[in-house]
């Protein structure tokens, strides 16, 4: 009886010693300081995507959720051209950013095998790990409301079976190996852990080993002409802006109370102002739950305060909002003096730390457009809208002198925000073409210019009008005794400034370009 094609395939794999096509695997037992890793042979890969299909079939993932993806690059000049494929799943890094950033401690790095495993049951679907991972490995499963990722088929590996991707590869391009972690960092990672257009290995210290073609020409991602905006993240657009406006309003309230307590001839803040200071934050925090895949577990986001900036933000802003509510209650009960100033000081400190932690959520190396000091500056800069809000309430309550003081501060704060945004504009106009992050930053520049050009113009012009022009006009009206015109001007300025900041934050989310896997045509719902 003639052997079937399947028999021939399996016999070939057995004779050549390849792991693919086999249902069992002979991997050496792990010793002290070792872990498992993937080996990818780019000289063997034919770009068939069988590894993707096998992974999805075994894990029962929908078509838009890919735990293993194949990137495609090309280079050279005819007739000496090269088509290069990179099949990547989780790199089971030695220093995984997903684990450090996860607010719910849903990532575990197994000590015995080195596999980075995701605990689906505790995941809240915040998707922060999809921002932190420079390889965009974790992927949101919207059907389940959680993030999922490759676990190296650890249950199969534990009983000596090959992972699905290894088993399915017809060319034997994917294998499981053992690596000594310290030796890999010292001698191997910079030599064999690098492939074209991959992020800096120092970010997470990935363990995947690559076999690359010799004398490779300069390669470019095959999808470099394809550029799509990132997710809008609308709940986070509103949440971040509203909490920042709330902090600005509370700072204005605190300064007003402090100056009044020191004997300055200024009106004392009112309970209405105290209420308006915490309401934006309360609304913003409530809206943030809409971003989660499992909002019912939102409170568990505070779990990993030791390493996750998201946990720190949740704790600090939650405490800030609660304390700000207490301050409003103290105004209502007419509890004044030192105790009020003490509680307000503590509240302000918590709010400042909360917004700082909020900005640090986005200061991740995997997203170059966010990983800049200007992110922190502009997050605090949005607080000028809160000053406009409290100034408006002061004018309405006949607090002309106090409003003048706050309007002057609001004008200075608005000017600072204008300078921050101007610096951003100039940064993208003069990108360093030799820089290692030029590819991603230039794509952000293209998105700002070609995809969102009208919104960008609105952002720049509206910021100048509502942060500078109208507040200055309101000061002149107030000084001239034209309180009605000053109030009308401030209403327009406050609403316009809020809209301008929302537009800026919308651009912030939509124009970020992650590092990721080059040539990743079929990424499904990969957040990019």
Coordinates of C-alpha atoms in Angstrom, one line a residue:
X1 CA 0.0 0.0 0.0
X2 CA 1.4 3.4 -1.0
X3 CA 1.9 5.9 1.8
X4 CA -0.5 8.8 1.9
X5 CA 0.8 12.4 1.6
X6 CA 0.2 12.8 5.4
X7 CA 2.4 9.7 6.0
X8 CA 5.1 11.1 3.8
X9 CA 5.0 14.4 5.6
X10 CA 5.2 12.8 9.1
X11 CA 8.0 10.5 8.0
X12 CA 10.0 13.4 6.5
X13 CA 9.7 15.3 9.8
X14 CA 10.8 12.3 11.8
X15 CA 13.8 11.7 9.5
X16 CA 14.9 15.3 9.6
X17 CA 14.4 15.7 13.3
X18 CA 12.1 18.7 12.9
X19 CA 9.6 19.4 15.7
X20 CA 6.8 20.3 13.3
X21 CA 4.4 17.6 12.3
X22 CA 5.1 15.7 15.5
X23 CA 2.7 15.2 18.3
X24 CA 5.5 14.7 20.9
X25 CA 8.6 16.7 21.6
X26 CA 11.9 15.9 23.2
X27 CA 12.9 19.0 25.0
X28 CA 15.7 18.9 27.6
X29 CA 14.5 19.1 31.2
X30 CA 14.9 22.7 32.5
X31 CA 17.9 23.4 34.8
X32 CA 18.4 26.2 37.2
X33 CA 18.3 29.6 35.5
X34 CA 16.7 28.2 32.3
X35 CA 13.3 28.6 30.6
X36 CA 11.6 27.7 27.4
X37 CA 11.6 29.9 24.3
X38 CA 10.6 30.0 20.6
X39 CA 13.2 29.7 17.8
X40 CA 12.1 31.1 14.5
X41 CA 14.0 30.3 11.4
X42 CA 13.3 33.1 8.9
X43 CA 15.3 31.2 6.2
X44 CA 12.7 28.4 6.3
X45 CA 9.4 30.4 6.7
X46 CA 7.3 30.6 3.5
X47 CA 4.6 32.9 4.9
X48 CA 1.8 30.4 4.6
X49 CA 0.1 31.5 7.9
X50 CA -0.5 27.9 8.9
X51 CA 0.8 28.7 12.4
X52 CA -1.8 31.4 12.8
X53 CA -4.6 29.1 11.7
X54 CA -3.5 26.2 13.9
X55 CA -3.2 28.5 16.9
X56 CA -6.7 29.9 16.4
X57 CA -8.2 26.5 15.8
X58 CA -6.7 25.0 18.9
X59 CA -7.6 28.0 21.1
X60 CA -11.1 28.4 19.6
X61 CA -10.4 32.1 19.0
X62 CA -12.4 34.2 16.5
X63 CA -10.8 35.2 13.3
X64 CA -10.0 38.7 14.5
X65 CA -8.0 37.4 17.6
X66 CA -4.6 36.2 16.7
X67 CA -2.1 34.9 19.3
X68 CA 0.5 34.4 16.6
X69 CA 0.9 36.7 13.6
X70 CA 3.1 36.8 10.5
X71 CA 4.7 40.0 9.5
X72 CA 6.0 40.6 6.0
X73 CA 9.0 42.7 4.8
X74 CA 10.7 43.2 1.5
X75 CA 13.9 44.7 0.2
X76 CA 16.6 44.7 -2.4
X77 CA 16.6 45.7 -6.1
X78 CA 15.5 43.5 -9.0
X79 CA 16.6 40.8 -9.6
X80 CA 18.2 40.5 -6.2
X81 CA 15.1 40.9 -4.0
X82 CA 14.2 39.4 -0.7
X83 CA 10.8 38.7 0.8
X84 CA 11.2 38.3 4.6
X85 CA 8.6 36.8 7.0
X86 CA 8.5 37.0 10.8
X87 CA 6.1 34.7 12.7
X88 CA 5.7 36.0 16.2
X89 CA 3.6 35.1 19.2
X90 CA 4.4 36.0 22.8
X91 CA 8.2 36.3 23.3
X92 CA 7.8 35.2 27.0
X93 CA 10.1 38.1 27.9
X94 CA 12.5 38.1 30.9
X95 CA 11.2 41.5 31.9
X96 CA 7.6 41.6 30.6
X97 CA 6.0 45.0 30.5
X98 CA 2.5 43.4 30.4
X99 CA 3.1 41.9 33.8
X100 CA 4.5 45.1 35.3
X101 CA 1.7 47.3 34.0
X102 CA -1.3 45.1 34.5
X103 CA -3.5 46.7 37.3
X104 CA -5.1 43.4 38.3
X105 CA -2.0 41.2 38.5
X106 CA -3.5 39.1 35.7
X107 CA -0.1 38.2 34.3
X108 CA 2.2 35.5 35.8
X109 CA 5.6 34.5 34.7
X110 CA 5.9 30.8 35.7
X111 CA 9.1 30.2 37.6
X112 CA 9.6 26.7 36.4
X113 CA 9.1 27.3 32.7
X114 CA 9.5 31.1 32.2
X115 CA 6.2 31.1 30.3
X116 CA 4.3 34.4 30.7
X117 CA 0.7 33.3 31.4
X118 CA -2.5 35.4 31.4
X119 CA -5.2 34.7 34.0
X120 CA -8.4 35.3 32.1
X121 CA -10.6 35.1 35.2
X122 CA -9.1 38.2 36.9
X123 CA -8.8 40.3 33.7
X124 CA -11.0 43.4 33.5
X125 CA -10.4 44.1 29.8
X126 CA -8.7 47.5 30.5
X127 CA -6.3 46.8 27.6
X128 CA -3.4 48.6 29.2
X129 CA -1.2 45.6 28.4
X130 CA -1.9 46.1 24.7
X131 CA -0.3 49.5 25.1
X132 CA 2.6 48.3 27.2
X133 CA 3.8 45.4 25.1
X134 CA 6.1 46.7 22.4
X135 CA 5.2 43.7 20.2
X136 CA 1.4 44.1 20.6
X137 CA 1.1 40.5 21.6
X138 CA -1.9 40.7 24.0
X139 CA -5.1 41.2 22.0
X140 CA -8.6 42.1 23.1
X141 CA -11.3 39.4 22.7
X142 CA -14.4 41.5 22.5
X143 CA -16.6 38.4 22.7
X144 CA -15.3 37.7 26.1
X145 CA -14.6 41.2 27.3
X146 CA -11.0 40.4 28.2
X147 CA -7.5 40.4 26.8
X148 CA -5.9 37.1 25.8
X149 CA -2.5 36.0 24.6
X150 CA -0.2 33.1 23.7
X151 CA 0.8 30.8 26.6
X152 CA 3.1 28.6 24.5
X153 CA 0.4 25.8 24.7
X154 CA 1.9 25.3 28.2
X155 CA -0.6 22.5 29.0
X156 CA 0.6 20.6 25.9
X157 CA 4.2 21.4 26.6
X158 CA 3.9 20.1 30.2
X159 CA 3.1 16.6 28.9
X160 CA 5.7 16.6 26.2
X161 CA 3.5 17.7 23.2
X162 CA 4.3 20.3 20.6
X163 CA 2.5 23.7 20.6
X164 CA 0.0 24.1 17.8
X165 CA 2.1 26.6 15.8
X166 CA 5.2 24.3 16.0
X167 CA 3.2 21.3 15.0
X168 CA 1.5 22.9 12.0
X169 CA 4.5 24.6 10.4
X170 CA 5.2 22.7 7.1
X171 CA 8.7 24.2 6.8
X172 CA 9.9 23.5 10.3
X173 CA 10.4 27.3 10.9
X174 CA 9.2 27.3 14.5
X175 CA 10.7 25.3 17.4
X176 CA 10.7 25.2 21.1
X177 CA 14.1 25.5 22.8
X178 CA 15.7 25.8 26.3
X179 CA 17.6 29.0 27.0
X180 CA 19.8 30.0 30.0
X181 CA 18.4 33.4 30.9
X182 CA 21.6 35.1 32.2
X183 CA 23.7 33.8 29.3
X184 CA 21.0 35.0 26.8
X185 CA 21.1 38.5 28.2
X186 CA 24.9 38.7 28.2
X187 CA 25.8 36.9 25.0
X188 CA 22.8 36.0 22.8
X189 CA 20.1 38.6 23.0
X190 CA 21.9 41.3 21.0
X191 CA 23.0 38.8 18.4
X192 CA 20.2 36.3 17.9
X193 CA 17.3 38.1 19.6
X194 CA 17.0 40.8 16.9
X195 CA 15.1 40.8 13.7
X196 CA 14.4 43.6 11.2
X197 CA 12.0 46.3 12.4
X198 CA 11.5 44.9 15.9
X199 CA 11.6 47.1 19.0
X200 CA 14.7 47.5 21.1
X201 CA 15.3 44.3 23.0
X202 CA 16.2 46.2 26.2
X203 CA 12.6 47.2 26.7
X204 CA 11.4 43.7 27.8
X205 CA 14.3 41.4 27.1
X206 CA 12.5 38.9 24.8
X207 CA 13.7 35.3 24.6
X208 CA 12.8 34.4 21.0
X209 CA 15.8 33.4 19.0
X210 CA 16.0 34.2 15.2
X211 CA 17.9 32.6 12.4
X212 CA 18.1 35.2 9.7
X213 CA 19.2 35.1 6.0
X214 CA 22.8 36.1 5.3
X215 CA 23.6 39.4 3.6
X216 CA 20.1 40.8 4.0
X217 CA 19.4 44.1 2.1
X218 CA 17.7 46.9 3.9
X219 CA 14.1 45.8 4.5
X220 CA 10.9 47.8 4.6
X221 CA 7.5 46.7 6.0
X222 CA 5.3 45.5 3.2
X223 CA 2.4 47.4 4.7
X224 CA 4.2 50.8 5.1
X225 CA 1.8 52.4 2.7
X226 CA -1.1 51.3 4.8
X227 CA -1.9 53.6 7.7
X228 CA -5.0 53.5 9.9
X229 CA -5.8 55.7 12.9
X230 CA -5.6 54.1 16.4
X231 CA -8.7 53.5 18.5
X232 CA -10.5 56.7 19.6
X233 CA -10.9 55.6 23.2
X234 CA -13.8 58.0 23.7
X235 CA -14.5 57.1 27.3
X236 CA -10.8 57.8 28.1
X237 CA -10.9 61.1 26.1
X238 CA -13.7 62.4 28.4
X239 CA -12.3 60.7 31.6
X240 CA -8.8 62.2 31.3
X241 CA -10.0 65.7 30.4
X242 CA -12.7 65.9 33.0
X243 CA -10.4 64.7 35.9
X244 CA -7.8 67.3 34.8
X245 CA -10.4 70.1 34.6
X246 CA -11.6 69.0 38.1
X247 CA -8.0 69.3 39.5
X248 CA -7.7 72.8 37.9
X249 CA -11.0 73.8 39.4
X250 CA -10.0 72.5 42.9
X251 CA -6.7 74.3 42.7
X252 CA -8.6 77.5 42.0
X253 CA -10.9 76.7 44.9
X254 CA -7.9 76.1 47.2
X255 CA -6.1 79.3 46.2
X256 CA -9.3 81.3 46.8
X257 CA -9.8 79.7 50.3
X258 CA -6.1 80.2 51.2
X259 CA -6.0 83.9 50.2
X260 CA -9.3 84.5 52.0
X261 CA -7.9 82.8 55.1
X262 CA -4.8 84.9 55.0
X263 CA -6.8 88.1 55.1
X264 CA -6.8 89.2 51.5
X265 CA -9.8 91.3 50.6
X266 CA -11.3 88.6 48.4
X267 CA -14.6 86.7 48.5
X268 CA -14.7 83.3 50.2
X269 CA -15.4 80.4 47.9
X270 CA -18.9 79.0 48.1
X271 CA -20.4 75.5 48.3
X272 CA -21.5 75.8 44.6
X273 CA -17.8 76.2 43.6
X274 CA -16.8 73.2 45.8
X275 CA -19.5 71.1 44.1
X276 CA -18.4 72.2 40.6
X277 CA -14.8 71.3 41.5
X278 CA -15.5 67.6 42.1
X279 CA -18.4 66.9 39.7
X280 CA -16.2 66.7 36.6
X281 CA -13.9 64.1 38.2
X282 CA -16.9 62.0 39.5
X283 CA -18.4 62.0 36.0
X284 CA -15.0 61.2 34.4
X285 CA -14.3 58.2 36.7
X286 CA -17.7 56.8 36.0
X287 CA -17.2 57.1 32.3
X288 CA -13.8 55.3 32.5
X289 CA -15.7 52.1 33.3
X290 CA -17.1 52.2 29.8
X291 CA -13.6 51.5 28.5
X292 CA -13.4 48.2 30.3
X293 CA -14.5 44.9 28.9
X294 CA -15.7 43.8 32.3
X295 CA -16.7 47.0 34.1
X296 CA -18.3 45.1 37.0
X297 CA -14.7 44.3 38.1
X298 CA -13.5 47.9 37.9
X299 CA -12.6 48.2 41.6
X300 CA -10.0 45.4 41.1
X301 CA -7.9 47.9 39.0
X302 CA -6.4 49.1 42.3
X303 CA -4.8 45.8 43.0
X304 CA -1.3 46.2 41.6
X305 CA -0.3 49.6 43.1
X306 CA 3.3 48.5 43.5
X307 CA 4.2 48.5 39.7
X308 CA 1.1 49.6 37.7
X309 CA 0.6 53.3 37.0
X310 CA -3.0 52.5 36.2
X311 CA -3.6 51.1 39.7
X312 CA -1.9 54.2 41.2
X313 CA -4.1 56.5 39.1
X314 CA -7.3 54.6 40.2
X315 CA -6.3 54.8 43.8
X316 CA -5.2 58.4 43.8
X317 CA -8.1 59.8 41.7
X318 CA -10.6 57.8 43.6
X319 CA -9.3 59.2 46.8
X320 CA -9.2 62.7 45.3
X321 CA -12.8 62.6 44.2
X322 CA -13.9 61.2 47.6
X323 CA -12.0 63.9 49.5
X324 CA -13.2 66.7 47.1
X325 CA -16.7 65.5 47.9
X326 CA -15.9 65.8 51.6
X327 CA -14.7 69.3 51.1
X328 CA -18.0 70.2 49.4
X329 CA -19.7 68.7 52.4
X330 CA -17.6 70.8 54.8
X331 CA -18.6 74.0 52.9
X332 CA -22.2 72.9 53.1
X333 CA -21.9 72.4 56.9
X334 CA -19.8 75.6 57.2
X335 CA -16.8 73.8 58.7
X336 CA -14.0 76.3 58.0
X337 CA -10.6 77.3 59.4
X338 CA -7.5 75.1 59.7
X339 CA -9.3 71.8 59.3
X340 CA -10.8 72.8 56.0
X341 CA -7.4 74.0 54.7
X342 CA -5.8 70.7 55.9
X343 CA -8.4 68.5 54.1
X344 CA -8.1 70.7 51.0
X345 CA -4.3 70.4 51.0
X346 CA -4.5 66.6 51.3
X347 CA -7.1 66.5 48.5
X348 CA -4.9 68.7 46.2
X349 CA -1.9 66.5 46.8
X350 CA -3.9 63.4 45.9
X351 CA -5.2 65.0 42.8
X352 CA -1.8 66.2 41.6
X353 CA -0.4 62.7 42.1
X354 CA -3.4 61.2 40.4
X355 CA -3.0 63.3 37.2
X356 CA 0.8 62.6 37.3
X357 CA 0.0 58.8 37.5
X358 CA -2.5 59.3 34.7
X359 CA 0.1 60.8 32.5
X360 CA 2.6 58.0 33.3
X361 CA 0.1 55.4 32.0
X362 CA 0.9 56.7 28.6
X363 CA 4.6 57.2 29.0
X364 CA 5.4 53.7 27.6
X365 CA 8.2 53.0 25.2
X366 CA 6.0 50.9 23.0
X367 CA 4.2 54.1 21.9
X368 CA 6.8 56.8 21.0
X369 CA 4.3 59.6 20.4
X370 CA 3.0 59.2 24.0
X371 CA 6.4 58.6 25.6
X372 CA 7.4 62.2 25.9
X373 CA 7.5 64.7 28.8
X374 CA 5.0 66.8 26.9
X375 CA 2.3 64.2 27.7
X376 CA 2.6 65.0 31.4
X377 CA 2.7 68.7 30.7
X378 CA -0.4 68.8 28.6
X379 CA -2.3 66.6 31.0
X380 CA -1.7 69.2 33.8
X381 CA -2.1 72.0 31.3
X382 CA -5.7 71.1 30.6
X383 CA -6.5 72.3 34.2
X384 CA -6.8 75.9 33.0
X385 CA -10.4 75.1 32.0
X386 CA -11.1 74.5 35.7
X387 CA -9.8 78.0 36.5
X388 CA -12.2 79.4 33.9
X389 CA -15.0 77.5 35.4
X390 CA -14.4 78.8 39.0
X391 CA -13.8 82.3 37.7
X392 CA -17.2 82.2 36.0
X393 CA -18.9 81.1 39.2
X394 CA -17.2 83.9 41.1
X395 CA -18.4 86.5 38.6
X396 CA -21.9 85.1 38.8
X397 CA -21.8 85.4 42.6
X398 CA -20.5 89.0 42.5
X399 CA -17.0 88.1 43.4
X400 CA -15.4 90.5 40.9
X401 CA -12.0 90.8 42.7
X402 CA -11.6 87.1 43.2
X403 CA -12.5 86.5 39.6
X404 CA -9.9 88.9 38.4
X405 CA -7.2 87.0 40.3
X406 CA -8.3 83.6 39.0
X407 CA -8.7 84.9 35.5
X408 CA -5.1 86.1 35.5
X409 CA -3.9 82.7 36.6
X410 CA -6.2 81.0 34.0
X411 CA -4.7 83.2 31.3
X412 CA -1.2 82.2 32.3
X413 CA -2.2 78.6 32.5
X414 CA -3.8 78.8 29.1
X415 CA -0.6 80.4 27.7
X416 CA 1.4 77.5 29.1
X417 CA -0.8 75.0 27.4
X418 CA -0.5 76.9 24.1
X419 CA 3.3 76.8 24.4
X420 CA 3.2 73.0 25.1
X421 CA 1.1 72.3 22.1
X422 CA 3.2 74.6 19.9
X423 CA 6.3 72.6 21.1
X424 CA 4.5 69.5 19.9
X425 CA 3.8 71.0 16.5
X426 CA 7.5 72.0 16.1
X427 CA 8.6 68.6 17.2
X428 CA 6.8 66.9 14.4
X429 CA 8.0 69.4 11.9
X430 CA 11.6 68.7 12.7
X431 CA 11.8 64.9 13.2
X432 CA 15.2 63.3 13.2
X433 CA 15.2 61.1 10.1
X434 CA 18.1 59.1 11.5
X435 CA 16.4 58.5 14.8
X436 CA 15.4 54.9 15.7
X437 CA 11.8 55.9 16.2
X438 CA 11.4 58.0 13.0
X439 CA 9.2 55.4 11.3
X440 CA 6.5 55.5 14.0
X441 CA 6.8 59.3 14.8
X442 CA 6.6 60.2 11.1
X443 CA 3.5 58.1 10.7
X444 CA 2.0 60.0 13.6
X445 CA 2.9 63.2 11.8
X446 CA 1.2 61.9 8.6
X447 CA -2.0 61.1 10.6
X448 CA -2.1 64.5 12.1
X449 CA -1.5 66.2 8.8
X450 CA -3.5 64.1 6.3
X451 CA -6.1 62.2 8.3
X452 CA -7.0 64.7 11.0
X453 CA -5.8 68.0 9.4
X454 CA -9.1 69.8 10.0
X455 CA -9.4 68.7 13.7
X456 CA -5.7 69.7 14.2
X457 CA -6.4 73.2 12.8
X458 CA -9.5 73.5 15.0
X459 CA -7.5 72.5 18.0
X460 CA -4.8 75.1 17.4
X461 CA -7.1 78.0 16.5
X462 CA -9.6 77.2 19.3
X463 CA -6.9 76.9 21.9
X464 CA -5.7 80.4 21.0
X465 CA -9.2 81.8 21.1
X466 CA -10.6 80.1 24.1
X467 CA -7.4 79.9 26.3
X468 CA -6.0 83.3 25.5
X469 CA -8.3 85.7 23.5
X470 CA -11.6 85.3 25.4
X471 CA -10.1 85.1 28.9
X472 CA -8.2 88.3 28.2
X473 CA -11.4 89.9 26.9
X474 CA -13.2 88.8 30.0
X475 CA -10.6 90.5 32.2
X476 CA -11.0 93.7 30.3
X477 CA -14.8 93.6 30.6
X478 CA -14.6 92.8 34.3
X479 CA -12.1 95.7 34.9
X480 CA -14.5 98.0 33.1
X481 CA -17.5 96.9 35.2
X482 CA -19.2 95.2 32.3
X483 CA -20.0 92.1 34.4
X484 CA -22.7 90.8 32.1
X485 CA -20.5 90.8 29.1
X486 CA -17.7 89.3 31.1
X487 CA -20.0 86.4 32.2
X488 CA -21.2 85.8 28.7
X489 CA -17.6 85.8 27.4
X490 CA -16.5 83.4 30.1
X491 CA -19.4 81.0 29.4
X492 CA -18.2 80.8 25.7
X493 CA -14.6 80.6 26.8
X494 CA -15.2 77.8 29.3
X495 CA -17.3 75.7 26.9
X496 CA -15.0 76.4 24.0
X497 CA -11.9 75.5 25.9
X498 CA -13.4 72.3 27.1
X499 CA -14.3 71.3 23.5
X500 CA -10.8 72.3 22.4
X501 CA -9.2 70.1 25.0
X502 CA -11.4 67.2 24.1
X503 CA -10.4 67.6 20.4
X504 CA -6.7 67.6 21.4
X505 CA -7.1 64.5 23.5
X506 CA -9.0 62.8 20.7
X507 CA -6.0 63.4 18.4
X508 CA -3.7 62.2 21.2
X509 CA -5.4 58.7 21.0
X510 CA -6.1 58.5 17.3
X511 CA -2.7 59.4 16.0
X512 CA -0.4 57.2 18.2
X513 CA 1.5 54.6 16.2
X514 CA 2.9 51.7 18.2
X515 CA 6.1 49.8 17.6
X516 CA 4.6 46.4 17.0
X517 CA 5.3 43.8 14.4
X518 CA 6.2 45.2 11.0
X519 CA 4.2 44.1 7.9
X520 CA 1.4 42.9 10.1
X521 CA -1.3 42.9 7.4
X522 CA -3.8 40.5 9.1
X523 CA -3.7 41.7 12.7
X524 CA -7.4 41.5 13.2
X525 CA -8.5 43.7 16.0
X526 CA -4.9 44.3 17.2
X527 CA -5.0 47.7 18.9
X528 CA -2.8 49.9 16.7

